[in-house]
mmCIF file of C-alpha atoms in Angstrom:
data_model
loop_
_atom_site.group_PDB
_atom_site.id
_atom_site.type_symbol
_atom_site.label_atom_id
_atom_site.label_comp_id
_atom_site.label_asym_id
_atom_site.label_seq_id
_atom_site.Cartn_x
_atom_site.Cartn_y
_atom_site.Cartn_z
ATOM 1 C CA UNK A 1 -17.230 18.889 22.195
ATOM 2 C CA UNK A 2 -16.424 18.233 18.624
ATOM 3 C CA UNK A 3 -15.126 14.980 17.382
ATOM 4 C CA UNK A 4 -11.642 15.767 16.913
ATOM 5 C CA UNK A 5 -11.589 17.822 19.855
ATOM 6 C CA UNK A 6 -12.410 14.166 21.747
ATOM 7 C CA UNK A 7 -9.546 12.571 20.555
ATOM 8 C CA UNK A 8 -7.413 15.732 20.729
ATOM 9 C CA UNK A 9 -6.846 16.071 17.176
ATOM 10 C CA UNK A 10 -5.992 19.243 16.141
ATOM 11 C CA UNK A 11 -6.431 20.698 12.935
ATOM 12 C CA UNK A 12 -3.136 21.828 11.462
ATOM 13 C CA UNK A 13 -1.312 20.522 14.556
ATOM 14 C CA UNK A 14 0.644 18.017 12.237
ATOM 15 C CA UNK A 15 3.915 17.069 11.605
ATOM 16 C CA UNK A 16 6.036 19.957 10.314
ATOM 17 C CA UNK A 17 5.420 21.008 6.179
ATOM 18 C CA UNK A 18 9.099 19.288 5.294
ATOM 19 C CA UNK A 19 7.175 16.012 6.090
ATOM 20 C CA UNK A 20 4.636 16.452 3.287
ATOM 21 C CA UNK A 21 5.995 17.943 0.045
ATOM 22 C CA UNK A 22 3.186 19.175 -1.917
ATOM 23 C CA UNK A 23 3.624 16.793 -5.354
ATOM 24 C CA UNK A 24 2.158 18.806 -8.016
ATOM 25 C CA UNK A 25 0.129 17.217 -11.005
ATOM 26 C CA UNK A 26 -0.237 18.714 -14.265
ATOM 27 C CA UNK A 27 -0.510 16.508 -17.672
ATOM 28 C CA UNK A 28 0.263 13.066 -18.141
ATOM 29 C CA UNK A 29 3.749 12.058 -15.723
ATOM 30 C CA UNK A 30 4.274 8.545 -14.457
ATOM 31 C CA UNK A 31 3.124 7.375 -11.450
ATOM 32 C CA UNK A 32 4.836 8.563 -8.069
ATOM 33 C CA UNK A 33 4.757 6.955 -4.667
ATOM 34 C CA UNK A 34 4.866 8.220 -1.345
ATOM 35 C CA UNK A 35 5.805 5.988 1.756
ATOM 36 C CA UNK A 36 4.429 7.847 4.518
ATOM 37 C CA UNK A 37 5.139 4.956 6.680
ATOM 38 C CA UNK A 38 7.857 1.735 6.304
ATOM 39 C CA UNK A 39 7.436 0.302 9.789
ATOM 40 C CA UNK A 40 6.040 -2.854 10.675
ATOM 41 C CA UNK A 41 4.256 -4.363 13.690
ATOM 42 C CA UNK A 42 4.250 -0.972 16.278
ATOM 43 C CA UNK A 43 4.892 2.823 15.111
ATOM 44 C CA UNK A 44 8.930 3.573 16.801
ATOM 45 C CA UNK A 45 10.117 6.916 18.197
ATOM 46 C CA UNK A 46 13.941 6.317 19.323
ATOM 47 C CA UNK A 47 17.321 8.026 18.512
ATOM 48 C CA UNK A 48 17.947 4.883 16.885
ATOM 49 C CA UNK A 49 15.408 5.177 14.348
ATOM 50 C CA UNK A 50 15.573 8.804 12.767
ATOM 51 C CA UNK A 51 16.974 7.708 9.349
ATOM 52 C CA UNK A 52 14.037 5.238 8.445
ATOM 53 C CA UNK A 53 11.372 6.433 10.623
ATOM 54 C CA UNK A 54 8.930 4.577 13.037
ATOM 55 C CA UNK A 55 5.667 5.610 11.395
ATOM 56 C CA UNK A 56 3.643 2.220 10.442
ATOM 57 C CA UNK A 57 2.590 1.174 6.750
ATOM 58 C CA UNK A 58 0.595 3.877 4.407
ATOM 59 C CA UNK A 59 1.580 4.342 1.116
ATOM 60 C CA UNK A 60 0.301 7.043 -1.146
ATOM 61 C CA UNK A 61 -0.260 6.181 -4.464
ATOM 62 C CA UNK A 62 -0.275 9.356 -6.832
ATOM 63 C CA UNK A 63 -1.212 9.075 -10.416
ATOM 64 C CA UNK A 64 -2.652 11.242 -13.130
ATOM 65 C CA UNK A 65 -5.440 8.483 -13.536
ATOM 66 C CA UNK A 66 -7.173 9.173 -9.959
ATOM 67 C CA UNK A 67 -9.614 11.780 -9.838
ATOM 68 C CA UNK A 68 -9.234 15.681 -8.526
ATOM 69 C CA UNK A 69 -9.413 15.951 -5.087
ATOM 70 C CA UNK A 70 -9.073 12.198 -4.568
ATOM 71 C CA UNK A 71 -6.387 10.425 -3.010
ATOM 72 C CA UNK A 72 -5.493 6.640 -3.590
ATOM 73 C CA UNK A 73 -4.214 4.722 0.050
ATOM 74 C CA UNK A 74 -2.886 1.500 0.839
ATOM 75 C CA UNK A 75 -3.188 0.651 4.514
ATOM 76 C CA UNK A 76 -3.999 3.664 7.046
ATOM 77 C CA UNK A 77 -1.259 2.512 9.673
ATOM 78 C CA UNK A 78 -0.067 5.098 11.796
ATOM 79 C CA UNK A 79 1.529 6.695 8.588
ATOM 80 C CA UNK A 80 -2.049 7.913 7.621
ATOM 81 C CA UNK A 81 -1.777 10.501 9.944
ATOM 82 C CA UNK A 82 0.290 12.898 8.505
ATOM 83 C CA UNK A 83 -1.244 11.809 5.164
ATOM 84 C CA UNK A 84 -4.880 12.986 6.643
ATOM 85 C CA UNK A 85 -2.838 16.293 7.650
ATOM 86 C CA UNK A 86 -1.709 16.965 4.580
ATOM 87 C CA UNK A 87 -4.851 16.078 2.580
ATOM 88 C CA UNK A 88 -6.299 18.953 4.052
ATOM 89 C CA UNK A 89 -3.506 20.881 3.008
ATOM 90 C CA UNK A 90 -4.409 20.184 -0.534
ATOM 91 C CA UNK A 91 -8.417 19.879 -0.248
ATOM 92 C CA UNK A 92 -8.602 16.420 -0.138
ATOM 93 C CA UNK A 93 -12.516 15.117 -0.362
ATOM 94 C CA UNK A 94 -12.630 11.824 -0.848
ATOM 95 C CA UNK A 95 -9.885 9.066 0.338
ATOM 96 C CA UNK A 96 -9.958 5.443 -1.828
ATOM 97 C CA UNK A 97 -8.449 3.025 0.780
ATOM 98 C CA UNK A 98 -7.049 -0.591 -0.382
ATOM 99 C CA UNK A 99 -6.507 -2.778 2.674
ATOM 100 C CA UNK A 100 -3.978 -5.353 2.879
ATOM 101 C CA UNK A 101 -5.003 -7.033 5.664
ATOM 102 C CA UNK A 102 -6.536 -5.801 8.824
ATOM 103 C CA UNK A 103 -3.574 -6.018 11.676
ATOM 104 C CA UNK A 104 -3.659 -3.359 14.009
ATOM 105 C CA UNK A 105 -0.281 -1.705 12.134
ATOM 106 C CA UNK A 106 -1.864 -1.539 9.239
ATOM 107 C CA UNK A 107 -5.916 -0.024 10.460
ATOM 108 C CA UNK A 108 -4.596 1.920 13.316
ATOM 109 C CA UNK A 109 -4.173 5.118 12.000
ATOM 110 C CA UNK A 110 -7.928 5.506 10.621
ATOM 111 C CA UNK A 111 -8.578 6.040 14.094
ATOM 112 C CA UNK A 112 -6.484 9.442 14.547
ATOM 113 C CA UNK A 113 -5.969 10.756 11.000
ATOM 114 C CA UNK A 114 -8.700 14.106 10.604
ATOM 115 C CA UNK A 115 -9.998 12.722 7.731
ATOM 116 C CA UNK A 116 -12.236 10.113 9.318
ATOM 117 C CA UNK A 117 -14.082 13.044 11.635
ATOM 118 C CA UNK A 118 -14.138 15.940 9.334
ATOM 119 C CA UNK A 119 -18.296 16.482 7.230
ATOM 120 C CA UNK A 120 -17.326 17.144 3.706
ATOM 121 C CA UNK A 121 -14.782 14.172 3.597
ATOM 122 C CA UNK A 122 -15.832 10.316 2.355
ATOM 123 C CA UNK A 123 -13.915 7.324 2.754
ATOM 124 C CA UNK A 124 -14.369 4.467 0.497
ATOM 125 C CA UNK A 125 -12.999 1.300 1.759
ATOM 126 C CA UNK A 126 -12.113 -1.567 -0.089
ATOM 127 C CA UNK A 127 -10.139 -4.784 1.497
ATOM 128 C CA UNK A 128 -10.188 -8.645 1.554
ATOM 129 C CA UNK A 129 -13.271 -10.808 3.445
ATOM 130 C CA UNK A 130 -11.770 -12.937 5.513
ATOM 131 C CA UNK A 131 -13.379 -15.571 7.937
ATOM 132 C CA UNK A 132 -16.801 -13.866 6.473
ATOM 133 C CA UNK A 133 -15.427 -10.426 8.241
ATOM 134 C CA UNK A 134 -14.673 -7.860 5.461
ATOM 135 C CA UNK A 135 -13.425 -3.909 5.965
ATOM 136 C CA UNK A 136 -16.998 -2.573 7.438
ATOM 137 C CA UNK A 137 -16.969 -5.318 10.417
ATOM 138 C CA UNK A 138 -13.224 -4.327 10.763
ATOM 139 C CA UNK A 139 -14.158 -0.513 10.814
ATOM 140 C CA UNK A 140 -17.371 -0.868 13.608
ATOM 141 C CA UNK A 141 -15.315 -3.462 15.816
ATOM 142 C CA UNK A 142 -12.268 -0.185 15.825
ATOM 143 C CA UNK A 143 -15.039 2.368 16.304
ATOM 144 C CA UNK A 144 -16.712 0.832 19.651
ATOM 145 C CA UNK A 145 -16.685 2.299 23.006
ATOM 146 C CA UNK A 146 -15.259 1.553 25.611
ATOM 147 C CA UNK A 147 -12.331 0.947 23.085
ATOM 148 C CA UNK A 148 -12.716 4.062 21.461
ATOM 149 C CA UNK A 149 -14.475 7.193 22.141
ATOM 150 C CA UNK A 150 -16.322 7.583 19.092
ATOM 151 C CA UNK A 151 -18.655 5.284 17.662
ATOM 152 C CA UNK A 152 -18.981 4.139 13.911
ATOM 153 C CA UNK A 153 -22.482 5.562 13.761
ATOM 154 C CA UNK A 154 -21.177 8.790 14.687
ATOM 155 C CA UNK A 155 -19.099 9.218 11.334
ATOM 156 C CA UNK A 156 -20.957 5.847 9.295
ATOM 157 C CA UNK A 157 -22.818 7.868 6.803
ATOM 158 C CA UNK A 158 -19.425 8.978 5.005
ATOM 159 C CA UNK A 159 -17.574 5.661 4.549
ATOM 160 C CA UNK A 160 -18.649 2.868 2.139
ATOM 161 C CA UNK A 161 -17.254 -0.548 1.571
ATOM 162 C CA UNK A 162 -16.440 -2.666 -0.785
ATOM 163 C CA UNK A 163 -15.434 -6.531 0.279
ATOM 164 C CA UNK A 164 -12.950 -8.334 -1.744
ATOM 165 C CA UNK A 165 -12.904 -11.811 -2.444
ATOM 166 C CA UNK A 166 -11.545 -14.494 -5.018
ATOM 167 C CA UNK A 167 -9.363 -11.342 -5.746
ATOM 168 C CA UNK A 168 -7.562 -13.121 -8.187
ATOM 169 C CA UNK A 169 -10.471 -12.974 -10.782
ATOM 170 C CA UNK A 170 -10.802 -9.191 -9.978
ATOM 171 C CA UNK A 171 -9.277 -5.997 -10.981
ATOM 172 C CA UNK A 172 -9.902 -2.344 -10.286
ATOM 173 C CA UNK A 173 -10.056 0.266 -12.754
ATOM 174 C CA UNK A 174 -9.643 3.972 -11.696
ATOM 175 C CA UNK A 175 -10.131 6.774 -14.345
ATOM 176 C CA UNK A 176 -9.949 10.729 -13.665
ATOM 177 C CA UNK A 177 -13.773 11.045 -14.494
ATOM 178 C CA UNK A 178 -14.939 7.934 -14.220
ATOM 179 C CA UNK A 179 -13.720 7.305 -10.613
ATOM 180 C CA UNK A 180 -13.033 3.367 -9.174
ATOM 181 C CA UNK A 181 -14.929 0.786 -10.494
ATOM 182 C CA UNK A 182 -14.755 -3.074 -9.810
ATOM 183 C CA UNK A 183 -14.654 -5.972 -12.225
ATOM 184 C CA UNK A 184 -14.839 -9.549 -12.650
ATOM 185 C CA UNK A 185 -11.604 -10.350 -14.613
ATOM 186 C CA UNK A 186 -14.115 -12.301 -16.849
ATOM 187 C CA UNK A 187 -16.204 -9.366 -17.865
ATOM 188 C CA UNK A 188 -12.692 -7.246 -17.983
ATOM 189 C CA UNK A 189 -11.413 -9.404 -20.474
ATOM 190 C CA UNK A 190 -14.383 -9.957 -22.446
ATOM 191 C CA UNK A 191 -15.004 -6.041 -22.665
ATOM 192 C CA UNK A 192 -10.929 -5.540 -23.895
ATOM 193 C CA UNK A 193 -11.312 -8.495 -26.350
ATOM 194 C CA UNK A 194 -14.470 -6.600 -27.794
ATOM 195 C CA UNK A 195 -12.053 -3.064 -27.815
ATOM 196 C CA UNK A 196 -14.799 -1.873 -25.610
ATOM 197 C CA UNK A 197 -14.693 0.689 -23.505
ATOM 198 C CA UNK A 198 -14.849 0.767 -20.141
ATOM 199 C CA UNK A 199 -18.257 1.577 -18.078
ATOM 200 C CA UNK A 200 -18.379 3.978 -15.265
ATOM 201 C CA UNK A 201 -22.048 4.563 -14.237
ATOM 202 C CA UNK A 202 -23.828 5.927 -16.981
ATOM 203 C CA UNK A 203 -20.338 7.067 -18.799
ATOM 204 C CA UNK A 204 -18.018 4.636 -20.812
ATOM 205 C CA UNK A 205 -14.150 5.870 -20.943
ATOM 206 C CA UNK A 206 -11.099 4.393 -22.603
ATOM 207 C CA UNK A 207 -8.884 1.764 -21.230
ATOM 208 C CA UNK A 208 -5.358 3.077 -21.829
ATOM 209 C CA UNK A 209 -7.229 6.613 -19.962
ATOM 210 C CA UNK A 210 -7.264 4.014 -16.799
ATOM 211 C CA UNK A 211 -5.062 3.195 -13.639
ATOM 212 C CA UNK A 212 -5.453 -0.807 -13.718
ATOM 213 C CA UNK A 213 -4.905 -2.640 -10.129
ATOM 214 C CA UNK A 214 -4.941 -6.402 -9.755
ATOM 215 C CA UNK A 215 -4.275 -8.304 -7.259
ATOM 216 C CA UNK A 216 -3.091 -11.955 -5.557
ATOM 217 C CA UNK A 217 -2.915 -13.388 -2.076
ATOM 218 C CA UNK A 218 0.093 -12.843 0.267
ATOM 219 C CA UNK A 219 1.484 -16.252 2.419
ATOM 220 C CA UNK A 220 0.014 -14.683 5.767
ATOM 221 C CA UNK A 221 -1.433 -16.280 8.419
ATOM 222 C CA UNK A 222 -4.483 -13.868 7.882
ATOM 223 C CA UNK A 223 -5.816 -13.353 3.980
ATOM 224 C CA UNK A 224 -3.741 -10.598 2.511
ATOM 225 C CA UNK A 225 -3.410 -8.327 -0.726
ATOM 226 C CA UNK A 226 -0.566 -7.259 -2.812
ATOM 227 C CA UNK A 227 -2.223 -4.629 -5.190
ATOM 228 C CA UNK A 228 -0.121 -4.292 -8.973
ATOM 229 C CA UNK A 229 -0.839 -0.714 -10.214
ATOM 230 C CA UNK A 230 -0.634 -0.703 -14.224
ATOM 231 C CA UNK A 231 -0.922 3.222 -14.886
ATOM 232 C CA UNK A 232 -1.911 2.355 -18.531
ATOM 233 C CA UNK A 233 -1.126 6.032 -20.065
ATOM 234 C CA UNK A 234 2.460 5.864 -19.498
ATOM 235 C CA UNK A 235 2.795 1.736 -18.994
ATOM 236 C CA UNK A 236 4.560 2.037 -15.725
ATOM 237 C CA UNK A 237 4.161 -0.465 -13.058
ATOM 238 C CA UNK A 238 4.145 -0.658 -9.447
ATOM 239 C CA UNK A 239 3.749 -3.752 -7.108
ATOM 240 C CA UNK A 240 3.523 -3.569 -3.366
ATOM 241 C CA UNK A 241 4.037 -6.236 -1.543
ATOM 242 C CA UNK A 242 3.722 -6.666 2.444
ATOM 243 C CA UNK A 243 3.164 -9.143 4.667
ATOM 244 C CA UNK A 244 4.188 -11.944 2.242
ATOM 245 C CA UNK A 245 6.882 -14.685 3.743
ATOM 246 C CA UNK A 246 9.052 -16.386 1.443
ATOM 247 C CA UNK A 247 8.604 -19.390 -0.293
ATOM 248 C CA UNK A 248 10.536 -21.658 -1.829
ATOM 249 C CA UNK A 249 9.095 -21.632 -5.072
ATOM 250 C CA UNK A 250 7.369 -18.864 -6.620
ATOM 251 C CA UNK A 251 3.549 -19.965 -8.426
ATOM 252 C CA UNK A 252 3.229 -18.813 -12.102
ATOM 253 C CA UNK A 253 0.057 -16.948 -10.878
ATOM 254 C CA UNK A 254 2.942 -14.840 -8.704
ATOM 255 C CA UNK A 255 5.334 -14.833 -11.252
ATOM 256 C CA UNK A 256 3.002 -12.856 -13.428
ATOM 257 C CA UNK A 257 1.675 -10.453 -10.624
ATOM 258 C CA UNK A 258 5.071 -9.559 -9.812
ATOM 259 C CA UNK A 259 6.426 -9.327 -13.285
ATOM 260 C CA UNK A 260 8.367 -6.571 -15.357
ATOM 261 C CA UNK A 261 7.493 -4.083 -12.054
ATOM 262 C CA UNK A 262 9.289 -0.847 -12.402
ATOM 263 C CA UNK A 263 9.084 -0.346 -8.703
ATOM 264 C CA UNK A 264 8.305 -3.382 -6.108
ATOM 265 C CA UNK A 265 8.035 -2.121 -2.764
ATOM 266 C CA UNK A 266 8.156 -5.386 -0.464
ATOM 267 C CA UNK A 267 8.060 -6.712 2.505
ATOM 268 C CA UNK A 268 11.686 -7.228 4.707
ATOM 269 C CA UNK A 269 11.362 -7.305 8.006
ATOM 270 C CA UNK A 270 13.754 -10.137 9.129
ATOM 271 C CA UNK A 271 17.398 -11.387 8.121
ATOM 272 C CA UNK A 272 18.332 -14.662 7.002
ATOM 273 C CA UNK A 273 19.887 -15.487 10.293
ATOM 274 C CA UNK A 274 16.967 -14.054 12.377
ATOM 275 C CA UNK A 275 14.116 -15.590 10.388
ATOM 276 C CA UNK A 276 15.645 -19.449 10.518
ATOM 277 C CA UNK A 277 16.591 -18.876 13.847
ATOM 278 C CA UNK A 278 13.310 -17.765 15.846
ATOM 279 C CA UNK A 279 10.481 -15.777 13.036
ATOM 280 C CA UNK A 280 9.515 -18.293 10.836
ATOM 281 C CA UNK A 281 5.975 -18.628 10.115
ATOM 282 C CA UNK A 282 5.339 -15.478 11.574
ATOM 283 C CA UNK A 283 4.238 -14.179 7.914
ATOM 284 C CA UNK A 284 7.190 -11.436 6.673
ATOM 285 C CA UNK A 285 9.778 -11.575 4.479
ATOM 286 C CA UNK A 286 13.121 -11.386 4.117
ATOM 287 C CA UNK A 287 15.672 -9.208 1.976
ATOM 288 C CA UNK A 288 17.167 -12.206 0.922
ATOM 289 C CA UNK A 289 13.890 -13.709 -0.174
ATOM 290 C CA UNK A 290 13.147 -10.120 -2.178
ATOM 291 C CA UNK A 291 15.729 -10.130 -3.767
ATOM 292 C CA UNK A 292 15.022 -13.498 -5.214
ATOM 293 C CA UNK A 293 11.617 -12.412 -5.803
ATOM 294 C CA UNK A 294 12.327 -9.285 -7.734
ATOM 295 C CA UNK A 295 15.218 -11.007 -9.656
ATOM 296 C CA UNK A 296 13.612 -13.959 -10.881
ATOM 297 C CA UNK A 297 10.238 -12.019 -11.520
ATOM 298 C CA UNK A 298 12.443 -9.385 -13.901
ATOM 299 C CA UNK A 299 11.319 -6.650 -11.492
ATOM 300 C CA UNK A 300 13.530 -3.373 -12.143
ATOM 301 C CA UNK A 301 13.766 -1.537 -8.684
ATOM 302 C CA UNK A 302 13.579 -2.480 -5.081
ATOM 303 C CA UNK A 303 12.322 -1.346 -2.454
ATOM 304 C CA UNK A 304 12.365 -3.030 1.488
ATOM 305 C CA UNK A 305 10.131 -2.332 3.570
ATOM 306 C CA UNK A 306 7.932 -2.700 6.945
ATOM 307 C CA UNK A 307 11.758 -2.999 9.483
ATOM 308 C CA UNK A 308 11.092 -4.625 11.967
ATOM 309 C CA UNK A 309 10.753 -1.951 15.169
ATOM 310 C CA UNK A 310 13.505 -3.383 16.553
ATOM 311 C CA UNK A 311 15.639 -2.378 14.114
ATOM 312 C CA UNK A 312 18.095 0.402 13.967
ATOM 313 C CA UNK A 313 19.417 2.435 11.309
ATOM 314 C CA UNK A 314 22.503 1.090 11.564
ATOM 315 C CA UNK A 315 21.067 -2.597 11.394
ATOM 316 C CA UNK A 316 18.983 -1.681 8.239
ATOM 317 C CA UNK A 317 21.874 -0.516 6.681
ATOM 318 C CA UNK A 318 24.540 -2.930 7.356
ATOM 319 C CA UNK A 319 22.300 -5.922 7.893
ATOM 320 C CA UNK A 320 18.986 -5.711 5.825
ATOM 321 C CA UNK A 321 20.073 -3.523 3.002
ATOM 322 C CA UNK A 322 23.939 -5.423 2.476
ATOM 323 C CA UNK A 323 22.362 -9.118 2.594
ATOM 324 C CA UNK A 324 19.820 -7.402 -0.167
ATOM 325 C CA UNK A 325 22.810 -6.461 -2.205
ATOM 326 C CA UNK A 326 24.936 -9.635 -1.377
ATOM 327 C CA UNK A 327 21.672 -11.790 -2.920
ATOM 328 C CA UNK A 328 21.729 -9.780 -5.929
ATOM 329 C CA UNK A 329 25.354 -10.672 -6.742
ATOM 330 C CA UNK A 330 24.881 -14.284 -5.619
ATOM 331 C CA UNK A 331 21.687 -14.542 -7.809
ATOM 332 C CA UNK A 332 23.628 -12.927 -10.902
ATOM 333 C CA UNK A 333 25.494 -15.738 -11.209
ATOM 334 C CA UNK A 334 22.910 -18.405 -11.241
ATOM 335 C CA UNK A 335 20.387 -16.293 -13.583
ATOM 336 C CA UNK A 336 20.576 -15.888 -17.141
ATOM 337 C CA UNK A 337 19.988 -12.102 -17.120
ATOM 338 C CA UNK A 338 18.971 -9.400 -14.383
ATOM 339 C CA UNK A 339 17.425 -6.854 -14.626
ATOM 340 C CA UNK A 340 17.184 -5.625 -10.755
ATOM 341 C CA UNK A 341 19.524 -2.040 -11.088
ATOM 342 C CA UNK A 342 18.360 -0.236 -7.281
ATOM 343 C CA UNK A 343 17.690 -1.844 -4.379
ATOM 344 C CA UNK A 344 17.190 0.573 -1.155
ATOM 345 C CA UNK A 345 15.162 0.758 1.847
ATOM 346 C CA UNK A 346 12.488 2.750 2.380
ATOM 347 C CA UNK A 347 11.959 5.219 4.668
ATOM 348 C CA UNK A 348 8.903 7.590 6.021
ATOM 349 C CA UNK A 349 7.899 10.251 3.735
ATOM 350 C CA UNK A 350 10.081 9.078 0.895
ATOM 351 C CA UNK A 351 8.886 10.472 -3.094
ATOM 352 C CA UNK A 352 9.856 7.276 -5.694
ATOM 353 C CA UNK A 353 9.309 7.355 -9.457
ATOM 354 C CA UNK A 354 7.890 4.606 -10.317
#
């Protein structure tokens, strides 16, 4: 019996085609994103949730920088199953996964997506070290029977890993030829102050050719990454946030990972009332807290993300999405300019321009 056929994955047994839409990519266009899953803590399936979705976090980042046949993935929640599905759709070989953290709604999906069974594919990991466990100890403890049916060593020889600490004074540079390559921010901006270019392997490639991701720690009980794309071609921006509770006042180390975003994608799962009342210190945001964040950070766009599974349609709507809106017009008034045009919330398979 195969691999997949052990976990009763089947090949092309997927969600239906409307669920993917096949983003074609020809020349230089801005960046695109695709949420294939906005849900936090457990994947939903309800009546209740149809508009938003129930599918856990996975976000699809798609940019002219990343290499042919590549794909570019933060978190493999459960979202990262249709994702697998449709890699294969479109000859996917090789999947470059940023972790956020390593909660089960944010891992959980590696486990069932084809990708992580199918010879011919690799998987390059890449996440924080945290309590001296980075993504590889995260990976074998989730691949361990009796817990699971396959083991690590069964599939090892395709995945590599690539812990990340004192993230702050790191970036990651992806090029179309080049591929992903880690830096020191020291040695980044030593080689930019030279007008050097920028070494892959044996190759050395332009820095406005390059996707450039930085990051910053989240305020989560467990070390967490927001990743800043900077699609240098086109100078177009995207920050996403998750698993970040508010705070009242915003570092200048923050300030500058968050700012001038086209597109921040954040982390909402509670309202006002509900976080003071009984979710505090439970490590997610709140619209309100956002909106503040995106406001006073000159952020552009808005997206909210990772609902809580116990919330409805409806209450994303009429509770998340109008206190969003309501902050925006109270923090107008006390700001000396705003630049924050869309907010929305985000739903499963959603396509945004960044």
């Amino acid at each position: 019996m195969s691999l997949m056929a052990s976990l009763g994955i089947l090949v092309g047994s997927g969600p239906p085609a409307e669920c993917f839409g096949v983003i074609s990519r020809k020349g230089t266009f801005p960046m695109k994103v695709k949420m294939y899953g906005t849900r936090g803590s457990i994947p939903v399936s309800n009546r209740e949730c149809v508009k938003y979705g129930g599918n856990t976090t996975c976000v699809h980042v798609i940019s002219d920088c990343i290499p042919p046949n590549e794909s570019l993935v933060i978190d493999t929640g459960s979202g990262f199953v249709p994702l697998g599905h449709n890699g294969l759709k479109n000859g996917i070989k090789r999947y470059n996964i940023l972790y956020s953290h390593y909660h089960h709604d944010h891992t959980q999906g590696l486990l069932l997506a084809p990708p992580t069974f199918i010879e011919g594919i690799n998987l390059d990991i890449y996440g924080p070290e945290d309590l001296s466990v980075g993504p590889r100890q995260v990976v074998e403890a989730l691949m361990n029977p009796p817990y699971f049916p396959v083991h690590f060593k069964q599939v090892g020889s395709r995945f590599s890993f690539k812990n990340l600490q004192f993230v702050e004074s790191r970036v990651l540079l992806v090029h179309p030829e080049g591929g992903f390559k880690v830096l020191t921010l020291e040695d980044f901006q030593n080689i930019t102050k030279r007008g050097d270019q920028i070494p892959f392997g044996r190759q050395r490639y332009d820095l406005n050719e390059c996707l450039l991701i930085r990051m910053i720690g989240t305020n989560h009980p467990q070390m967490t990454i927001s990743y800043r794309f900077e699609e240098l071609p086109t100078g177009r921006t995207f920050v996403f946030l998750t698993d970040h509770e508010d705070v009242a006042g915003i570092s200048m180390a923050f300030k500058k990972h968050l700012k001038g975003a086209d597109l921040l994608v954040a982390d909402a799962q509670y309202s006002r009332d509900k976080y003071i009342a009984s979710t505090a210190g439970y490590g997610h945001g709140t619209s309100f807290g956002c909106v503040r964040l995106a406001v006073l950070c000159g952020c552009t766009r808005l997206g909210l993300t990772h609902h809580d599974p116990t919330a409805t349609d409806a209450y994303i709507d009429n509770v998340i999405l109008n206190e969003a809106v309501e902050a925006r017009e109270q923090l107008k008034r006390e700001v000396d300019e705003c630049l924050l045009e869309d907010i929305f919330c985000c739903y499963d398979y959603q396509e945004l321009d960044v």
